[in-house]
Short mmCIF file of the N, C-alpha and C atoms (twelve columns), coordinates in Angstrom:
data_MODEL
# 
_entry.id   MODEL 
# 
loop_
_atom_site.group_PDB 
_atom_site.id 
_atom_site.type_symbol 
_atom_site.label_atom_id 
_atom_site.label_alt_id 
_atom_site.label_comp_id 
_atom_site.label_asym_id 
_atom_site.label_seq_id 
_atom_site.Cartn_x 
_atom_site.Cartn_y 
_atom_site.Cartn_z 
_atom_site.pdbx_PDB_model_num 
ATOM 1   N N  . MET A 1   8.524   -13.794 11.192  1 
ATOM 2   C CA . MET A 1   7.490   -13.551 10.206  1 
ATOM 3   C C  . MET A 1   7.309   -12.056 9.944   1 
ATOM 4   N N  . GLY A 2   7.271   -11.257 10.992  1 
ATOM 5   C CA . GLY A 2   7.070   -9.819  10.842  1 
ATOM 6   C C  . GLY A 2   8.166   -9.151  10.038  1 
ATOM 7   N N  . TRP A 3   9.434   -9.519  10.349  1 
ATOM 8   C CA . TRP A 3   10.546  -8.922  9.604   1 
ATOM 9   C C  . TRP A 3   10.482  -9.319  8.140   1 
ATOM 10  N N  . GLY A 4   10.120  -10.558 7.875   1 
ATOM 11  C CA . GLY A 4   9.988   -11.014 6.491   1 
ATOM 12  C C  . GLY A 4   8.932   -10.215 5.738   1 
ATOM 13  N N  . MET A 5   7.824   -9.927  6.409   1 
ATOM 14  C CA . MET A 5   6.776   -9.124  5.790   1 
ATOM 15  C C  . MET A 5   7.268   -7.710  5.511   1 
ATOM 16  N N  . CYS A 6   8.020   -7.144  6.448   1 
ATOM 17  C CA . CYS A 6   8.570   -5.798  6.259   1 
ATOM 18  C C  . CYS A 6   9.498   -5.760  5.045   1 
ATOM 19  N N  . VAL A 7   10.388  -6.730  4.967   1 
ATOM 20  C CA . VAL A 7   11.340  -6.775  3.856   1 
ATOM 21  C C  . VAL A 7   10.604  -7.016  2.543   1 
ATOM 22  N N  . LEU A 8   9.690   -7.968  2.517   1 
ATOM 23  C CA . LEU A 8   8.935   -8.264  1.304   1 
ATOM 24  C C  . LEU A 8   8.146   -7.037  0.836   1 
ATOM 25  N N  . GLY A 9   7.467   -6.390  1.754   1 
ATOM 26  C CA . GLY A 9   6.682   -5.200  1.405   1 
ATOM 27  C C  . GLY A 9   7.561   -4.081  0.867   1 
ATOM 28  N N  . ALA A 10  8.707   -3.855  1.513   1 
ATOM 29  C CA . ALA A 10  9.620   -2.797  1.067   1 
ATOM 30  C C  . ALA A 10  10.205  -3.120  -0.303  1 
ATOM 31  N N  . LEU A 11  10.575  -4.376  -0.528  1 
ATOM 32  C CA . LEU A 11  11.138  -4.763  -1.823  1 
ATOM 33  C C  . LEU A 11  10.102  -4.633  -2.940  1 
ATOM 34  N N  . LEU A 12  8.868   -5.028  -2.673  1 
ATOM 35  C CA . LEU A 12  7.816   -4.886  -3.680  1 
ATOM 36  C C  . LEU A 12  7.611   -3.414  -4.012  1 
ATOM 37  N N  . ARG A 13  7.549   -2.579  -2.994  1 
ATOM 38  C CA . ARG A 13  7.350   -1.136  -3.212  1 
ATOM 39  C C  . ARG A 13  8.512   -0.544  -4.009  1 
ATOM 40  N N  . MET A 14  9.744   -0.892  -3.667  1 
ATOM 41  C CA . MET A 14  10.908  -0.396  -4.409  1 
ATOM 42  C C  . MET A 14  10.861  -0.854  -5.864  1 
ATOM 43  N N  . HIS A 15  10.480  -2.101  -6.086  1 
ATOM 44  C CA . HIS A 15  10.383  -2.623  -7.453  1 
ATOM 45  C C  . HIS A 15  9.361   -1.812  -8.257  1 
ATOM 46  N N  . CYS A 16  8.251   -1.478  -7.643  1 
ATOM 47  C CA . CYS A 16  7.225   -0.680  -8.323  1 
ATOM 48  C C  . CYS A 16  7.739   0.720   -8.636  1 
ATOM 49  N N  . TYR A 17  8.501   1.318   -7.713  1 
ATOM 50  C CA . TYR A 17  9.104   2.635   -7.978  1 
ATOM 51  C C  . TYR A 17  9.967   2.566   -9.224  1 
ATOM 52  N N  . ARG A 18  10.768  1.522   -9.320  1 
ATOM 53  C CA . ARG A 18  11.671  1.370   -10.469 1 
ATOM 54  C C  . ARG A 18  10.894  1.181   -11.764 1 
ATOM 55  N N  . ILE A 19  9.845   0.384   -11.721 1 
ATOM 56  C CA . ILE A 19  9.046   0.146   -12.927 1 
ATOM 57  C C  . ILE A 19  8.379   1.441   -13.399 1 
ATOM 58  N N  . LEU A 20  7.816   2.199   -12.479 1 
ATOM 59  C CA . LEU A 20  7.111   3.421   -12.852 1 
ATOM 60  C C  . LEU A 20  8.062   4.558   -13.217 1 
ATOM 61  N N  . GLY A 21  9.252   4.552   -12.642 1 
ATOM 62  C CA . GLY A 21  10.221  5.610   -12.933 1 
ATOM 63  C C  . GLY A 21  9.653   6.982   -12.604 1 
ATOM 64  N N  . PRO A 22  9.795   7.946   -13.516 1 
ATOM 65  C CA . PRO A 22  9.334   9.307   -13.221 1 
ATOM 66  C C  . PRO A 22  7.819   9.425   -13.113 1 
ATOM 67  N N  . GLN A 23  7.088   8.383   -13.511 1 
ATOM 68  C CA . GLN A 23  5.632   8.422   -13.358 1 
ATOM 69  C C  . GLN A 23  5.208   8.243   -11.904 1 
ATOM 70  N N  . TYR A 24  6.134   7.759   -11.061 1 
ATOM 71  C CA . TYR A 24  5.787   7.605   -9.656  1 
ATOM 72  C C  . TYR A 24  5.862   8.965   -8.983  1 
ATOM 73  N N  . THR A 25  4.784   9.383   -8.373  1 
ATOM 74  C CA . THR A 25  4.762   10.629  -7.602  1 
ATOM 75  C C  . THR A 25  4.037   10.351  -6.290  1 
ATOM 76  N N  . PHE A 26  4.267   11.200  -5.318  1 
ATOM 77  C CA . PHE A 26  3.580   11.025  -4.038  1 
ATOM 78  C C  . PHE A 26  2.189   11.652  -4.062  1 
ATOM 79  N N  . GLU A 27  1.923   12.477  -5.074  1 
ATOM 80  C CA . GLU A 27  0.585   13.019  -5.255  1 
ATOM 81  C C  . GLU A 27  -0.093  12.253  -6.377  1 
ATOM 82  N N  . ARG A 28  -1.390  12.154  -6.298  1 
ATOM 83  C CA . ARG A 28  -2.136  11.540  -7.385  1 
ATOM 84  C C  . ARG A 28  -2.041  12.464  -8.580  1 
ATOM 85  N N  . SER A 29  -1.411  12.001  -9.642  1 
ATOM 86  C CA . SER A 29  -1.259  12.862  -10.812 1 
ATOM 87  C C  . SER A 29  -0.967  12.033  -12.050 1 
ATOM 88  N N  . VAL A 30  -1.231  12.649  -13.174 1 
ATOM 89  C CA . VAL A 30  -0.857  12.088  -14.462 1 
ATOM 90  C C  . VAL A 30  0.127   13.083  -15.056 1 
ATOM 91  N N  . ILE A 31  1.333   12.604  -15.357 1 
ATOM 92  C CA . ILE A 31  2.354   13.497  -15.896 1 
ATOM 93  C C  . ILE A 31  2.291   13.507  -17.422 1 
ATOM 94  N N  . ARG A 32  2.997   14.441  -18.017 1 
ATOM 95  C CA . ARG A 32  3.053   14.509  -19.476 1 
ATOM 96  C C  . ARG A 32  3.654   13.214  -20.014 1 
ATOM 97  N N  . GLU A 33  3.077   12.684  -21.064 1 
ATOM 98  C CA . GLU A 33  3.506   11.439  -21.694 1 
ATOM 99  C C  . GLU A 33  3.375   10.226  -20.758 1 
ATOM 100 N N  . HIS A 34  2.403   10.285  -19.876 1 
ATOM 101 C CA . HIS A 34  2.145   9.198   -18.930 1 
ATOM 102 C C  . HIS A 34  1.708   7.957   -19.704 1 
ATOM 103 N N  . GLN A 35  2.223   6.818   -19.309 1 
ATOM 104 C CA . GLN A 35  1.850   5.544   -19.914 1 
ATOM 105 C C  . GLN A 35  1.201   4.670   -18.843 1 
ATOM 106 N N  . LEU A 36  0.204   3.909   -19.236 1 
ATOM 107 C CA . LEU A 36  -0.426  2.970   -18.319 1 
ATOM 108 C C  . LEU A 36  0.457   1.730   -18.223 1 
ATOM 109 N N  . VAL A 37  0.986   1.465   -17.037 1 
ATOM 110 C CA . VAL A 37  1.859   0.312   -16.824 1 
ATOM 111 C C  . VAL A 37  0.993   -0.887  -16.467 1 
ATOM 112 N N  . THR A 38  1.116   -1.952  -17.269 1 
ATOM 113 C CA . THR A 38  0.268   -3.132  -17.066 1 
ATOM 114 C C  . THR A 38  1.085   -4.414  -16.984 1 
ATOM 115 N N  . SER A 39  2.393   -4.302  -16.849 1 
ATOM 116 C CA . SER A 39  3.251   -5.488  -16.813 1 
ATOM 117 C C  . SER A 39  3.896   -5.632  -15.439 1 
ATOM 118 N N  . GLY A 40  4.618   -6.728  -15.255 1 
ATOM 119 C CA . GLY A 40  5.267   -6.993  -13.968 1 
ATOM 120 C C  . GLY A 40  4.215   -7.161  -12.888 1 
ATOM 121 N N  . PRO A 41  4.433   -6.567  -11.711 1 
ATOM 122 C CA . PRO A 41  3.447   -6.709  -10.637 1 
ATOM 123 C C  . PRO A 41  2.114   -6.042  -10.984 1 
ATOM 124 N N  . TYR A 42  2.133   -5.111  -11.955 1 
ATOM 125 C CA . TYR A 42  0.903   -4.445  -12.384 1 
ATOM 126 C C  . TYR A 42  0.027   -5.363  -13.240 1 
ATOM 127 N N  . ALA A 43  0.539   -6.520  -13.618 1 
ATOM 128 C CA . ALA A 43  -0.274  -7.521  -14.300 1 
ATOM 129 C C  . ALA A 43  -0.991  -8.417  -13.293 1 
ATOM 130 N N  . VAL A 44  -0.600  -8.319  -12.020 1 
ATOM 131 C CA . VAL A 44  -1.195  -9.148  -10.966 1 
ATOM 132 C C  . VAL A 44  -2.246  -8.356  -10.188 1 
ATOM 133 N N  . VAL A 45  -1.891  -7.149  -9.773  1 
ATOM 134 C CA . VAL A 45  -2.819  -6.240  -9.100  1 
ATOM 135 C C  . VAL A 45  -2.605  -4.832  -9.656  1 
ATOM 136 N N  . ARG A 46  -3.609  -3.984  -9.518  1 
ATOM 137 C CA . ARG A 46  -3.507  -2.645  -10.108 1 
ATOM 138 C C  . ARG A 46  -2.660  -1.680  -9.280  1 
ATOM 139 N N  . HIS A 47  -2.487  -1.955  -8.010  1 
ATOM 140 C CA . HIS A 47  -1.732  -1.032  -7.150  1 
ATOM 141 C C  . HIS A 47  -0.720  -1.800  -6.288  1 
ATOM 142 N N  . PRO A 48  0.247   -2.464  -6.917  1 
ATOM 143 C CA . PRO A 48  1.179   -3.292  -6.141  1 
ATOM 144 C C  . PRO A 48  2.080   -2.499  -5.190  1 
ATOM 145 N N  . ALA A 49  2.367   -1.254  -5.485  1 
ATOM 146 C CA . ALA A 49  3.174   -0.460  -4.549  1 
ATOM 147 C C  . ALA A 49  2.421   -0.290  -3.230  1 
ATOM 148 N N  . TYR A 50  1.109   -0.130  -3.325  1 
ATOM 149 C CA . TYR A 50  0.308   -0.023  -2.108  1 
ATOM 150 C C  . TYR A 50  0.194   -1.370  -1.403  1 
ATOM 151 N N  . THR A 51  0.185   -2.444  -2.171  1 
ATOM 152 C CA . THR A 51  0.218   -3.775  -1.554  1 
ATOM 153 C C  . THR A 51  1.488   -3.901  -0.716  1 
ATOM 154 N N  . GLY A 52  2.618   -3.481  -1.280  1 
ATOM 155 C CA . GLY A 52  3.878   -3.497  -0.541  1 
ATOM 156 C C  . GLY A 52  3.800   -2.640  0.715   1 
ATOM 157 N N  . PHE A 53  3.182   -1.476  0.606   1 
ATOM 158 C CA . PHE A 53  3.002   -0.567  1.744   1 
ATOM 159 C C  . PHE A 53  2.212   -1.256  2.856   1 
ATOM 160 N N  . GLU A 54  1.113   -1.914  2.470   1 
ATOM 161 C CA . GLU A 54  0.260   -2.579  3.459   1 
ATOM 162 C C  . GLU A 54  0.983   -3.757  4.114   1 
ATOM 163 N N  . VAL A 55  1.659   -4.568  3.297   1 
ATOM 164 C CA . VAL A 55  2.396   -5.717  3.834   1 
ATOM 165 C C  . VAL A 55  3.473   -5.246  4.796   1 
ATOM 166 N N  . PHE A 56  4.200   -4.188  4.437   1 
ATOM 167 C CA . PHE A 56  5.230   -3.638  5.317   1 
ATOM 168 C C  . PHE A 56  4.629   -3.234  6.661   1 
ATOM 169 N N  . HIS A 57  3.522   -2.506  6.635   1 
ATOM 170 C CA . HIS A 57  2.959   -1.996  7.885   1 
ATOM 171 C C  . HIS A 57  2.350   -3.093  8.761   1 
ATOM 172 N N  . VAL A 58  1.741   -4.079  8.154   1 
ATOM 173 C CA . VAL A 58  1.247   -5.213  8.953   1 
ATOM 174 C C  . VAL A 58  2.435   -5.939  9.580   1 
ATOM 175 N N  . GLY A 59  3.497   -6.151  8.804   1 
ATOM 176 C CA . GLY A 59  4.719   -6.767  9.337   1 
ATOM 177 C C  . GLY A 59  5.306   -5.957  10.472  1 
ATOM 178 N N  . LEU A 60  5.278   -4.635  10.323  1 
ATOM 179 C CA . LEU A 60  5.800   -3.760  11.374  1 
ATOM 180 C C  . LEU A 60  5.027   -3.933  12.676  1 
ATOM 181 N N  . LEU A 61  3.712   -4.036  12.575  1 
ATOM 182 C CA . LEU A 61  2.902   -4.261  13.781  1 
ATOM 183 C C  . LEU A 61  3.231   -5.603  14.424  1 
ATOM 184 N N  . VAL A 62  3.447   -6.615  13.610  1 
ATOM 185 C CA . VAL A 62  3.815   -7.932  14.149  1 
ATOM 186 C C  . VAL A 62  5.153   -7.846  14.856  1 
ATOM 187 N N  . VAL A 63  6.128   -7.170  14.229  1 
ATOM 188 C CA . VAL A 63  7.456   -7.022  14.846  1 
ATOM 189 C C  . VAL A 63  7.350   -6.258  16.157  1 
ATOM 190 N N  . GLN A 64  6.603   -5.185  16.159  1 
ATOM 191 C CA . GLN A 64  6.536   -4.326  17.333  1 
ATOM 192 C C  . GLN A 64  5.693   -4.888  18.464  1 
ATOM 193 N N  . PHE A 65  4.636   -5.621  18.124  1 
ATOM 194 C CA . PHE A 65  3.695   -6.006  19.167  1 
ATOM 195 C C  . PHE A 65  3.385   -7.492  19.231  1 
ATOM 196 N N  . GLY A 66  4.024   -8.301  18.403  1 
ATOM 197 C CA . GLY A 66  3.801   -9.735  18.460  1 
ATOM 198 C C  . GLY A 66  4.445   -10.345 19.691  1 
ATOM 199 N N  . GLN A 67  4.052   -11.569 19.998  1 
ATOM 200 C CA . GLN A 67  4.604   -12.259 21.153  1 
ATOM 201 C C  . GLN A 67  6.127   -12.348 21.018  1 
ATOM 202 N N  . GLY A 68  6.828   -12.011 22.076  1 
ATOM 203 C CA . GLY A 68  8.290   -12.005 22.072  1 
ATOM 204 C C  . GLY A 68  8.881   -10.662 21.679  1 
ATOM 205 N N  . SER A 69  8.043   -9.712  21.296  1 
ATOM 206 C CA . SER A 69  8.527   -8.386  20.903  1 
ATOM 207 C C  . SER A 69  8.916   -7.578  22.133  1 
ATOM 208 N N  . TRP A 70  9.549   -6.457  21.880  1 
ATOM 209 C CA . TRP A 70  9.946   -5.548  22.954  1 
ATOM 210 C C  . TRP A 70  8.734   -5.171  23.803  1 
ATOM 211 N N  . ALA A 71  7.614   -4.857  23.140  1 
ATOM 212 C CA . ALA A 71  6.423   -4.429  23.876  1 
ATOM 213 C C  . ALA A 71  5.954   -5.506  24.855  1 
ATOM 214 N N  . TRP A 72  6.036   -6.773  24.465  1 
ATOM 215 C CA . TRP A 72  5.635   -7.855  25.356  1 
ATOM 216 C C  . TRP A 72  6.666   -8.070  26.458  1 
ATOM 217 N N  . GLU A 73  7.932   -8.060  26.070  1 
ATOM 218 C CA . GLU A 73  8.997   -8.424  27.004  1 
ATOM 219 C C  . GLU A 73  9.293   -7.360  28.046  1 
ATOM 220 N N  . CYS A 74  9.167   -6.071  27.692  1 
ATOM 221 C CA . CYS A 74  9.534   -5.023  28.651  1 
ATOM 222 C C  . CYS A 74  8.406   -4.689  29.615  1 
ATOM 223 N N  . GLY A 75  7.208   -5.149  29.300  1 
ATOM 224 C CA . GLY A 75  6.089   -4.915  30.206  1 
ATOM 225 C C  . GLY A 75  5.308   -3.645  29.929  1 
ATOM 226 N N  . VAL A 76  5.597   -2.958  28.828  1 
ATOM 227 C CA . VAL A 76  4.880   -1.717  28.535  1 
ATOM 228 C C  . VAL A 76  3.373   -1.965  28.413  1 
ATOM 229 N N  . LEU A 77  2.991   -3.158  28.000  1 
ATOM 230 C CA . LEU A 77  1.574   -3.464  27.854  1 
ATOM 231 C C  . LEU A 77  0.898   -3.765  29.196  1 
ATOM 232 N N  . ASP A 78  1.688   -3.805  30.266  1 
ATOM 233 C CA . ASP A 78  1.120   -4.056  31.590  1 
ATOM 234 C C  . ASP A 78  0.568   -2.796  32.231  1 
ATOM 235 N N  . SER A 79  0.876   -1.620  31.679  1 
ATOM 236 C CA . SER A 79  0.381   -0.368  32.266  1 
ATOM 237 C C  . SER A 79  -0.685  0.235   31.362  1 
ATOM 238 N N  . TRP A 80  -1.590  0.986   31.950  1 
ATOM 239 C CA . TRP A 80  -2.630  1.622   31.146  1 
ATOM 240 C C  . TRP A 80  -2.017  2.632   30.191  1 
ATOM 241 N N  . ALA A 81  -0.984  3.365   30.632  1 
ATOM 242 C CA . ALA A 81  -0.336  4.354   29.767  1 
ATOM 243 C C  . ALA A 81  0.324   3.675   28.562  1 
ATOM 244 N N  . GLY A 82  0.979   2.547   28.801  1 
ATOM 245 C CA . GLY A 82  1.597   1.805   27.709  1 
ATOM 246 C C  . GLY A 82  0.576   1.293   26.723  1 
ATOM 247 N N  . ARG A 83  -0.532  0.792   27.252  1 
ATOM 248 C CA . ARG A 83  -1.588  0.299   26.366  1 
ATOM 249 C C  . ARG A 83  -2.197  1.436   25.541  1 
ATOM 250 N N  . VAL A 84  -2.302  2.623   26.133  1 
ATOM 251 C CA . VAL A 84  -2.831  3.779   25.397  1 
ATOM 252 C C  . VAL A 84  -1.881  4.165   24.255  1 
ATOM 253 N N  . VAL A 85  -0.579  4.180   24.537  1 
ATOM 254 C CA . VAL A 85  0.403   4.513   23.494  1 
ATOM 255 C C  . VAL A 85  0.365   3.473   22.377  1 
ATOM 256 N N  . VAL A 86  0.344   2.220   22.748  1 
ATOM 257 C CA . VAL A 86  0.291   1.142   21.751  1 
ATOM 258 C C  . VAL A 86  -1.008  1.238   20.946  1 
ATOM 259 N N  . ALA A 87  -2.126  1.461   21.599  1 
ATOM 260 C CA . ALA A 87  -3.401  1.592   20.893  1 
ATOM 261 C C  . ALA A 87  -3.364  2.778   19.936  1 
ATOM 262 N N  . GLY A 88  -2.753  3.870   20.371  1 
ATOM 263 C CA . GLY A 88  -2.621  5.041   19.494  1 
ATOM 264 C C  . GLY A 88  -1.818  4.726   18.243  1 
ATOM 265 N N  . TRP A 89  -0.719  3.989   18.422  1 
ATOM 266 C CA . TRP A 89  0.111   3.616   17.272  1 
ATOM 267 C C  . TRP A 89  -0.652  2.675   16.335  1 
ATOM 268 N N  . VAL A 90  -1.343  1.705   16.898  1 
ATOM 269 C CA . VAL A 90  -2.110  0.768   16.086  1 
ATOM 270 C C  . VAL A 90  -3.214  1.517   15.332  1 
ATOM 271 N N  . LEU A 91  -3.865  2.454   15.980  1 
ATOM 272 C CA . LEU A 91  -4.899  3.265   15.325  1 
ATOM 273 C C  . LEU A 91  -4.314  4.090   14.181  1 
ATOM 274 N N  . TYR A 92  -3.123  4.640   14.390  1 
ATOM 275 C CA . TYR A 92  -2.449  5.410   13.347  1 
ATOM 276 C C  . TYR A 92  -2.161  4.529   12.130  1 
ATOM 277 N N  . VAL A 93  -1.625  3.346   12.351  1 
ATOM 278 C CA . VAL A 93  -1.334  2.432   11.239  1 
ATOM 279 C C  . VAL A 93  -2.643  2.022   10.559  1 
ATOM 280 N N  . TYR A 94  -3.686  1.788   11.334  1 
ATOM 281 C CA . TYR A 94  -4.995  1.465   10.768  1 
ATOM 282 C C  . TYR A 94  -5.473  2.596   9.856   1 
ATOM 283 N N  . LYS A 95  -5.281  3.833   10.292  1 
ATOM 284 C CA . LYS A 95  -5.669  4.990   9.486   1 
ATOM 285 C C  . LYS A 95  -4.896  5.011   8.162   1 
ATOM 286 N N  . LEU A 96  -3.616  4.681   8.203   1 
ATOM 287 C CA . LEU A 96  -2.822  4.611   6.972   1 
ATOM 288 C C  . LEU A 96  -3.368  3.542   6.029   1 
ATOM 289 N N  . VAL A 97  -3.706  2.392   6.587   1 
ATOM 290 C CA . VAL A 97  -4.220  1.281   5.781   1 
ATOM 291 C C  . VAL A 97  -5.537  1.681   5.119   1 
ATOM 292 N N  . VAL A 98  -6.431  2.304   5.857   1 
ATOM 293 C CA . VAL A 98  -7.717  2.745   5.306   1 
ATOM 294 C C  . VAL A 98  -7.493  3.809   4.232   1 
ATOM 295 N N  . ALA A 99  -6.553  4.708   4.459   1 
ATOM 296 C CA . ALA A 99  -6.258  5.751   3.474   1 
ATOM 297 C C  . ALA A 99  -5.802  5.143   2.148   1 
ATOM 298 N N  . VAL A 100 -5.052  4.054   2.209   1 
ATOM 299 C CA . VAL A 100 -4.590  3.396   0.989   1 
ATOM 300 C C  . VAL A 100 -5.784  2.835   0.212   1 
ATOM 301 N N  . PHE A 101 -6.737  2.244   0.896   1 
ATOM 302 C CA . PHE A 101 -7.922  1.717   0.215   1 
ATOM 303 C C  . PHE A 101 -8.668  2.844   -0.508  1 
ATOM 304 N N  . ARG A 102 -8.811  3.968   0.155   1 
ATOM 305 C CA . ARG A 102 -9.482  5.114   -0.466  1 
ATOM 306 C C  . ARG A 102 -8.678  5.641   -1.653  1 
ATOM 307 N N  . ARG A 103 -7.380  5.693   -1.482  1 
ATOM 308 C CA . ARG A 103 -6.525  6.227   -2.553  1 
ATOM 309 C C  . ARG A 103 -6.563  5.317   -3.785  1 
ATOM 310 N N  . CYS A 104 -6.616  4.021   -3.578  1 
ATOM 311 C CA . CYS A 104 -6.715  3.093   -4.711  1 
ATOM 312 C C  . CYS A 104 -7.951  3.402   -5.546  1 
ATOM 313 N N  . ALA A 105 -9.077  3.594   -4.902  1 
ATOM 314 C CA . ALA A 105 -10.317 3.888   -5.622  1 
ATOM 315 C C  . ALA A 105 -10.196 5.199   -6.388  1 
ATOM 316 N N  . ALA A 106 -9.618  6.215   -5.756  1 
ATOM 317 C CA . ALA A 106 -9.457  7.517   -6.414  1 
ATOM 318 C C  . ALA A 106 -8.487  7.416   -7.593  1 
ATOM 319 N N  . GLU A 107 -7.405  6.671   -7.431  1 
ATOM 320 C CA . GLU A 107 -6.448  6.518   -8.527  1 
ATOM 321 C C  . GLU A 107 -7.056  5.717   -9.676  1 
ATOM 322 N N  . ASP A 108 -7.832  4.701   -9.356  1 
ATOM 323 C CA . ASP A 108 -8.503  3.951   -10.418 1 
ATOM 324 C C  . ASP A 108 -9.385  4.876   -11.247 1 
ATOM 325 N N  . GLU A 109 -10.129 5.728   -10.586 1 
ATOM 326 C CA . GLU A 109 -11.009 6.652   -11.296 1 
ATOM 327 C C  . GLU A 109 -10.204 7.630   -12.156 1 
ATOM 328 N N  . MET A 110 -9.118  8.145   -11.622 1 
ATOM 329 C CA . MET A 110 -8.274  9.075   -12.369 1 
ATOM 330 C C  . MET A 110 -7.673  8.389   -13.605 1 
ATOM 331 N N  . LEU A 111 -7.174  7.165   -13.434 1 
ATOM 332 C CA . LEU A 111 -6.572  6.441   -14.555 1 
ATOM 333 C C  . LEU A 111 -7.626  6.022   -15.583 1 
ATOM 334 N N  . ARG A 112 -8.818  5.666   -15.123 1 
ATOM 335 C CA . ARG A 112 -9.899  5.326   -16.050 1 
ATOM 336 C C  . ARG A 112 -10.260 6.534   -16.901 1 
ATOM 337 N N  . THR A 113 -10.320 7.689   -16.281 1 
ATOM 338 C CA . THR A 113 -10.627 8.919   -17.013 1 
ATOM 339 C C  . THR A 113 -9.523  9.236   -18.026 1 
ATOM 340 N N  . GLU A 114 -8.285  9.060   -17.630 1 
ATOM 341 C CA . GLU A 114 -7.144  9.389   -18.493 1 
ATOM 342 C C  . GLU A 114 -6.970  8.388   -19.643 1 
ATOM 343 N N  . PHE A 115 -7.107  7.101   -19.360 1 
ATOM 344 C CA . PHE A 115 -6.773  6.076   -20.358 1 
ATOM 345 C C  . PHE A 115 -7.986  5.377   -20.969 1 
ATOM 346 N N  . GLY A 116 -9.166  5.652   -20.451 1 
ATOM 347 C CA . GLY A 116 -10.398 5.151   -21.052 1 
ATOM 348 C C  . GLY A 116 -10.448 3.648   -21.248 1 
ATOM 349 N N  . GLU A 117 -10.708 3.240   -22.489 1 
ATOM 350 C CA . GLU A 117 -10.900 1.829   -22.818 1 
ATOM 351 C C  . GLU A 117 -9.672  0.981   -22.489 1 
ATOM 352 N N  . LYS A 118 -8.486  1.536   -22.646 1 
ATOM 353 C CA . LYS A 118 -7.261  0.791   -22.317 1 
ATOM 354 C C  . LYS A 118 -7.265  0.419   -20.828 1 
ATOM 355 N N  . TRP A 119 -7.649  1.356   -19.967 1 
ATOM 356 C CA . TRP A 119 -7.714  1.071   -18.531 1 
ATOM 357 C C  . TRP A 119 -8.812  0.046   -18.251 1 
ATOM 358 N N  . VAL A 120 -9.960  0.178   -18.907 1 
ATOM 359 C CA . VAL A 120 -11.072 -0.751  -18.686 1 
ATOM 360 C C  . VAL A 120 -10.638 -2.177  -19.030 1 
ATOM 361 N N  . ARG A 121 -9.966  -2.367  -20.166 1 
ATOM 362 C CA . ARG A 121 -9.504  -3.713  -20.547 1 
ATOM 363 C C  . ARG A 121 -8.522  -4.258  -19.514 1 
ATOM 364 N N  . TRP A 122 -7.590  -3.420  -19.071 1 
ATOM 365 C CA . TRP A 122 -6.600  -3.838  -18.071 1 
ATOM 366 C C  . TRP A 122 -7.289  -4.197  -16.755 1 
ATOM 367 N N  . SER A 123 -8.254  -3.373  -16.338 1 
ATOM 368 C CA . SER A 123 -8.934  -3.627  -15.054 1 
ATOM 369 C C  . SER A 123 -9.788  -4.890  -15.110 1 
ATOM 370 N N  . GLN A 124 -10.249 -5.255  -16.294 1 
ATOM 371 C CA . GLN A 124 -11.011 -6.494  -16.419 1 
ATOM 372 C C  . GLN A 124 -10.104 -7.712  -16.308 1 
ATOM 373 N N  . LYS A 125 -8.850  -7.585  -16.752 1 
ATOM 374 C CA . LYS A 125 -7.876  -8.677  -16.620 1 
ATOM 375 C C  . LYS A 125 -7.255  -8.695  -15.227 1 
ATOM 376 N N  . THR A 126 -7.044  -7.514  -14.680 1 
ATOM 377 C CA . THR A 126 -6.390  -7.367  -13.374 1 
ATOM 378 C C  . THR A 126 -7.438  -6.853  -12.400 1 
ATOM 379 N N  . THR A 127 -8.260  -7.759  -11.911 1 
ATOM 380 C CA . THR A 127 -9.433  -7.350  -11.133 1 
ATOM 381 C C  . THR A 127 -9.097  -6.902  -9.718  1 
ATOM 382 N N  . GLY A 128 -7.977  -7.353  -9.180  1 
ATOM 383 C CA . GLY A 128 -7.626  -6.982  -7.809  1 
ATOM 384 C C  . GLY A 128 -6.894  -5.650  -7.747  1 
ATOM 385 N N  . ARG A 129 -7.313  -4.806  -6.818  1 
ATOM 386 C CA . ARG A 129 -6.575  -3.554  -6.598  1 
ATOM 387 C C  . ARG A 129 -5.306  -3.808  -5.789  1 
ATOM 388 N N  . LEU A 130 -5.420  -4.586  -4.719  1 
ATOM 389 C CA . LEU A 130 -4.295  -4.836  -3.831  1 
ATOM 390 C C  . LEU A 130 -3.958  -6.304  -3.678  1 
ATOM 391 N N  . ILE A 131 -4.999  -7.152  -3.619  1 
ATOM 392 C CA . ILE A 131 -4.814  -8.586  -3.396  1 
ATOM 393 C C  . ILE A 131 -5.585  -9.336  -4.468  1 
ATOM 394 N N  . PRO A 132 -4.900  -10.148 -5.269  1 
ATOM 395 C CA . PRO A 132 -5.602  -10.859 -6.349  1 
ATOM 396 C C  . PRO A 132 -6.782  -11.680 -5.827  1 
ATOM 397 N N  . GLY A 133 -7.936  -11.500 -6.442  1 
ATOM 398 C CA . GLY A 133 -9.117  -12.271 -6.086  1 
ATOM 399 C C  . GLY A 133 -9.800  -11.864 -4.784  1 
ATOM 400 N N  . VAL A 134 -9.236  -10.875 -4.078  1 
ATOM 401 C CA . VAL A 134 -9.825  -10.459 -2.797  1 
ATOM 402 C C  . VAL A 134 -10.303 -9.014  -2.873  1 
ATOM 403 N N  . TYR A 135 -9.362  -8.111  -3.164  1 
ATOM 404 C CA . TYR A 135 -9.688  -6.677  -3.278  1 
ATOM 405 C C  . TYR A 135 -8.736  -6.045  -4.251  1 
# 
């Protein structure tokens, strides 16, 4: 299950990169001649690349720490030091997940400012930021 989530999340993210083309940047920005993309996965949720990011990272945690994983089988979770390292990694991934939620809100505001009524109409049809009907 974990590997499937990793692959699914990565494929969704790659698909979004391709759809956005040069509009995809790692910084929040609006480039010259920026167009609001509302088709494909962007017709389902407003930030599908981040959905892919989240699915990948949850899958990664399942792969790394689920029953039958290396962490369970090698006994690293039997020591306090191992549990501290694992907790640190889980906290780091949690921080990434929370950062994505914050970034979605900031990007929505930036796109609303840039595209105005067009963004408002799209956001009314595509109400989910990451998960349809949930968030």
